[in-house]
PDB file of C-alpha atoms in Angstrom:
ATOM      1  CA  MET A  17      34.630  32.493  31.808  1.00 94.00           C
ATOM      2  CA  GLU A  18      33.620  30.967  28.623  1.00 98.00           C
ATOM      3  CA  ILE A  19      34.731  27.155  27.278  1.00 98.00           C
ATOM      4  CA  ILE A  20      34.553  26.973  23.211  1.00 98.00           C
ATOM      5  CA  ASN A  21      35.261  24.210  21.306  1.00 98.00           C
ATOM      6  CA  SER A  22      36.280  23.882  17.686  1.00 98.00           C
ATOM      7  CA  GLN A  23      38.182  21.561  15.584  1.00 98.00           C
ATOM      8  CA  ILE A  24      40.579  21.588  12.466  1.00 98.00           C
ATOM      9  CA  ASN A  25      40.305  18.725   9.841  1.00 98.00           C
ATOM     10  CA  LEU A  26      43.165  18.085   7.411  1.00 97.00           C
ATOM     11  CA  THR A  27      44.596  15.618   5.316  1.00 98.00           C
ATOM     12  CA  THR A  28      48.584  14.500   5.903  1.00 98.00           C
ATOM     13  CA  LYS A  29      51.236  12.859   3.545  1.00 98.00           C
ATOM     14  CA  GLY A  30      52.472  10.815   6.835  1.00 96.00           C
ATOM     15  CA  ASN A  31      56.176   9.969   7.017  1.00 97.00           C
ATOM     16  CA  THR A  32      56.812  13.124   9.519  1.00 98.00           C
ATOM     17  CA  ASP A  33      54.718  15.118   7.330  1.00 98.00           C
ATOM     18  CA  ILE A  34      54.999  18.591   9.207  1.00 98.00           C
ATOM     19  CA  ILE A  35      52.232  20.838   8.931  1.00 98.00           C
ATOM     20  CA  ASP A  36      51.837  24.559   9.784  1.00 98.00           C
ATOM     21  CA  ILE A  37      48.440  24.898  11.748  1.00 98.00           C
ATOM     22  CA  THR A  38      49.116  28.606  13.179  1.00 98.00           C
ATOM     23  CA  ASP A  39      47.062  30.285  10.672  1.00 98.00           C
ATOM     24  CA  LYS A  40      44.082  27.798  11.502  1.00 98.00           C
ATOM     25  CA  VAL A  41      44.526  28.319  15.057  1.00 98.00           C
ATOM     26  CA  VAL A  42      44.412  31.940  14.857  1.00 98.00           C
ATOM     27  CA  GLN A  43      41.347  31.854  12.633  1.00 98.00           C
ATOM     28  CA  GLU A  44      39.621  29.505  15.415  1.00 98.00           C
ATOM     29  CA  LEU A  45      40.319  31.804  18.224  1.00 98.00           C
ATOM     30  CA  THR A  46      39.253  34.999  16.050  1.00 98.00           C
ATOM     31  CA  ASN A  47      35.847  33.182  15.466  1.00 98.00           C
ATOM     32  CA  THR A  48      35.494  32.762  19.496  1.00 98.00           C
ATOM     33  CA  LYS A  49      35.415  36.527  19.931  1.00 98.00           C
ATOM     34  CA  LEU A  50      37.732  35.833  23.405  1.00 98.00           C
ATOM     35  CA  LYS A  51      40.086  38.388  24.638  1.00 98.00           C
ATOM     36  CA  ASN A  52      42.182  36.366  27.069  1.00 98.00           C
ATOM     37  CA  GLY A  53      42.732  32.933  28.149  1.00 98.00           C
ATOM     38  CA  ASN A  54      44.418  29.845  27.015  1.00 98.00           C
ATOM     39  CA  VAL A  55      43.717  27.406  24.018  1.00 98.00           C
ATOM     40  CA  LEU A  56      44.357  23.488  24.093  1.00 98.00           C
ATOM     41  CA  ILE A  57      45.410  22.162  21.144  1.00 99.00           C
ATOM     42  CA  PHE A  58      44.850  18.205  20.854  1.00 98.00           C
ATOM     43  CA  VAL A  59      45.467  16.118  17.943  1.00 98.00           C
ATOM     44  CA  GLU A  60      43.476  12.758  17.883  1.00 98.00           C
ATOM     45  CA  GLY A  61      45.360   9.868  17.147  1.00 97.00           C
ATOM     46  CA  SER A  62      48.403   7.959  18.531  1.00 97.00           C
ATOM     47  CA  THR A  63      50.974   8.762  15.332  1.00 98.00           C
ATOM     48  CA  ALA A  64      50.969  12.386  15.410  1.00 98.00           C
ATOM     49  CA  GLY A  65      52.422  15.132  17.470  1.00 98.00           C
ATOM     50  CA  ILE A  66      51.801  18.992  18.201  1.00 98.00           C
ATOM     51  CA  THR A  67      54.515  21.446  19.041  1.00 98.00           C
ATOM     52  CA  THR A  68      56.008  24.463  18.216  1.00 98.00           C
ATOM     53  CA  CYS A  69      59.032  25.918  16.151  1.00 97.00           C
ATOM     54  CA  GLU A  70      60.283  27.681  13.803  1.00 97.00           C
ATOM     55  CA  PHE A  71      58.413  26.711  10.563  1.00 96.00           C
ATOM     56  CA  GLU A  72      60.764  26.997   7.745  1.00 96.00           C
ATOM     57  CA  ALA A  73      62.272  24.127   5.537  1.00 95.00           C
ATOM     58  CA  GLY A  74      65.747  23.888   6.654  1.00 97.00           C
ATOM     59  CA  LEU A  75      64.315  23.013  10.330  1.00 96.00           C
ATOM     60  CA  ALA A  76      61.649  20.944   9.156  1.00 96.00           C
ATOM     61  CA  LYS A  77      64.233  18.502   7.311  1.00 97.00           C
ATOM     62  CA  ASP A  78      66.459  18.937  10.564  1.00 98.00           C
ATOM     63  CA  LEU A  79      63.625  17.639  12.712  1.00 97.00           C
ATOM     64  CA  LYS A  80      63.074  14.663  10.019  1.00 97.00           C
ATOM     65  CA  THR A  81      66.758  13.878  10.105  1.00 98.00           C
ATOM     66  CA  MET A  82      66.799  13.997  14.110  1.00 98.00           C
ATOM     67  CA  PHE A  83      63.414  11.867  14.287  1.00 98.00           C
ATOM     68  CA  GLU A  84      65.247   9.315  11.907  1.00 97.00           C
ATOM     69  CA  LYS A  85      68.299   9.258  14.212  1.00 98.00           C
ATOM     70  CA  LEU A  86      66.677   8.919  17.156  1.00 97.00           C
ATOM     71  CA  ILE A  87      63.913   6.301  16.195  1.00 98.00           C
ATOM     72  CA  PRO A  88      64.662   5.112  13.098  1.00 98.00           C
ATOM     73  CA  GLN A  89      62.017   3.822  11.042  1.00 95.00           C
ATOM     74  CA  GLU A  90      63.655   0.227   9.358  1.00 92.00           C
ATOM     75  CA  ILE A  91      64.212  -1.437  13.092  1.00 93.00           C
ATOM     76  CA  ASN A  92      62.181  -3.965  14.389  1.00 90.00           C
ATOM     77  CA  TYR A  93      59.604  -2.784  16.984  1.00 95.00           C
ATOM     78  CA  ASN A  94      57.747  -5.077  19.074  1.00 94.00           C
ATOM     79  CA  HIS A  95      54.665  -3.417  18.061  1.00 94.00           C
ATOM     80  CA  ASN A  96      55.061  -4.226  14.199  1.00 90.00           C
ATOM     81  CA  ASN A  97      55.326  -7.469  15.316  1.00 88.00           C
ATOM     82  CA  ALA A  98      52.214  -7.563  17.249  1.00 89.00           C
ATOM     83  CA  TRP A  99      50.265  -5.783  14.544  1.00 84.00           C
ATOM     84  CA  GLY A 100      52.040  -5.812  11.267  1.00 86.00           C
ATOM     85  CA  ASP A 101      51.312  -2.629  10.310  1.00 89.00           C
ATOM     86  CA  GLY A 102      55.357  -1.351  10.463  1.00 93.00           C
ATOM     87  CA  ASN A 103      54.472   1.997  12.278  1.00 96.00           C
ATOM     88  CA  GLY A 104      55.908   1.151  15.796  1.00 96.00           C
ATOM     89  CA  HIS A 105      58.307   4.153  15.085  1.00 97.00           C
ATOM     90  CA  SER A 106      55.286   6.157  14.511  1.00 98.00           C
ATOM     91  CA  HIS A 107      53.945   5.764  18.159  1.00 98.00           C
ATOM     92  CA  LEU A 108      57.468   6.274  19.587  1.00 98.00           C
ATOM     93  CA  ARG A 109      57.861   9.439  18.020  1.00 98.00           C
ATOM     94  CA  ALA A 110      54.501  10.886  18.403  1.00 98.00           C
ATOM     95  CA  SER A 111      54.777   9.830  22.585  1.00 98.00           C
ATOM     96  CA  LEU A 112      58.226  11.559  22.265  1.00 97.00           C
ATOM     97  CA  ILE A 113      56.581  14.969  20.823  1.00 97.00           C
ATOM     98  CA  GLY A 114      53.067  14.578  23.048  1.00 98.00           C
ATOM     99  CA  CYS A 115      49.327  14.800  21.510  1.00 98.00           C
ATOM    100  CA  SER A 116      48.491  18.307  23.004  1.00 98.00           C
ATOM    101  CA  LEU A 117      49.770  21.797  23.597  1.00 98.00           C
ATOM    102  CA  ALA A 118      48.428  24.713  25.857  1.00 98.00           C
ATOM    103  CA  ILE A 119      49.090  28.446  24.491  1.00 98.00           C
ATOM    104  CA  PRO A 120      47.588  31.360  26.491  1.00 98.00           C
ATOM    105  CA  PHE A 121      46.312  34.705  24.500  1.00 98.00           C
ATOM    106  CA  THR A 122      46.045  38.217  25.413  1.00 98.00           C
ATOM    107  CA  SER A 123      43.771  40.830  23.844  1.00 98.00           C
ATOM    108  CA  SER A 124      42.704  37.665  20.889  1.00 98.00           C
ATOM    109  CA  ASN A 125      46.466  37.160  20.221  1.00 98.00           C
ATOM    110  CA  LEU A 126      48.502  33.702  20.677  1.00 98.00           C
ATOM    111  CA  CYS A 127      51.157  34.566  23.062  1.00 98.00           C
ATOM    112  CA  LEU A 128      53.903  33.095  20.166  1.00 98.00           C
ATOM    113  CA  GLY A 129      56.967  34.261  19.734  1.00 97.00           C
ATOM    114  CA  THR A 130      58.250  36.208  16.450  1.00 95.00           C
ATOM    115  CA  TRP A 131      59.518  33.208  14.702  1.00 96.00           C
ATOM    116  CA  GLN A 132      57.171  30.486  16.916  1.00 98.00           C
ATOM    117  CA  GLN A 133      54.445  28.538  14.811  1.00 98.00           C
ATOM    118  CA  VAL A 134      52.378  25.565  16.030  1.00 98.00           C
ATOM    119  CA  ILE A 135      52.939  22.539  14.164  1.00 98.00           C
ATOM    120  CA  LEU A 136      51.468  19.245  13.572  1.00 98.00           C
ATOM    121  CA  ILE A 137      53.748  16.304  12.859  1.00 98.00           C
ATOM    122  CA  ASP A 138      52.117  13.274  11.537  1.00 98.00           C
ATOM    123  CA  PHE A 139      54.584  10.198  12.063  1.00 98.00           C
ATOM    124  CA  ASP A 140      52.621   7.460  10.539  1.00 98.00           C
ATOM    125  CA  ASN A 141      53.538   5.454   7.602  1.00 96.00           C
ATOM    126  CA  ARG A 142      50.897   6.509   5.448  1.00 97.00           C
ATOM    127  CA  PRO A 143      48.456   9.608   4.522  1.00 97.00           C
ATOM    128  CA  ARG A 144      46.080  10.109   7.107  1.00 97.00           C
ATOM    129  CA  LYS A 145      42.482  12.287   7.465  1.00 98.00           C
ATOM    130  CA  ARG A 146      43.505  14.090  11.317  1.00 98.00           C
ATOM    131  CA  THR A 147      41.261  15.920  13.730  1.00 98.00           C
ATOM    132  CA  ILE A 148      42.600  18.414  15.905  1.00 98.00           C
ATOM    133  CA  GLN A 149      40.436  19.513  18.793  1.00 98.00           C
ATOM    134  CA  LEU A 150      40.634  22.859  19.982  1.00 98.00           C
ATOM    135  CA  GLN A 151      39.224  23.964  23.530  1.00 98.00           C
ATOM    136  CA  PHE A 152      39.094  27.971  24.155  1.00 98.00           C
ATOM    137  CA  ILE A 153      38.990  29.110  27.794  1.00 98.00           C
ATOM    138  CA  GLY A 154      38.814  32.581  28.619  1.00 98.00           C
ATOM    139  CA  LYS A 155      36.816  36.120  28.683  1.00 98.00           C
ATOM    140  CA  LYS A 156      35.499  38.372  26.081  1.00 95.00           C
TER     141      LYS A 156
END
């Protein structure tokens, strides 16, 4: 059993920016030469989340609409009063989605459904540089 760590670095636009990172995770898996195991995908920071969905323009709009209905940006949050940075909604949205995801892989392929992609959602109210940690655990 081997453990191999790597990372993905990217810049986001913020404001519920949704980025498909599937190909980047697949490339990192290929680089490990591992055949079977799991990958833990973890985004650093408290205003972004990692999940899966069918990544297409209509669903991306639907996700943004859903988050705005569930956790609106333009209401008063105690976090905003404490820090004055206006991103209380970002922290709540990220907490709802979560910061990590584990995906098994077999024969060096992620076990994803046909229409399932891995996405990063950056909820912060400004562009950010994001680091996504990958930890592969498996056998060659």
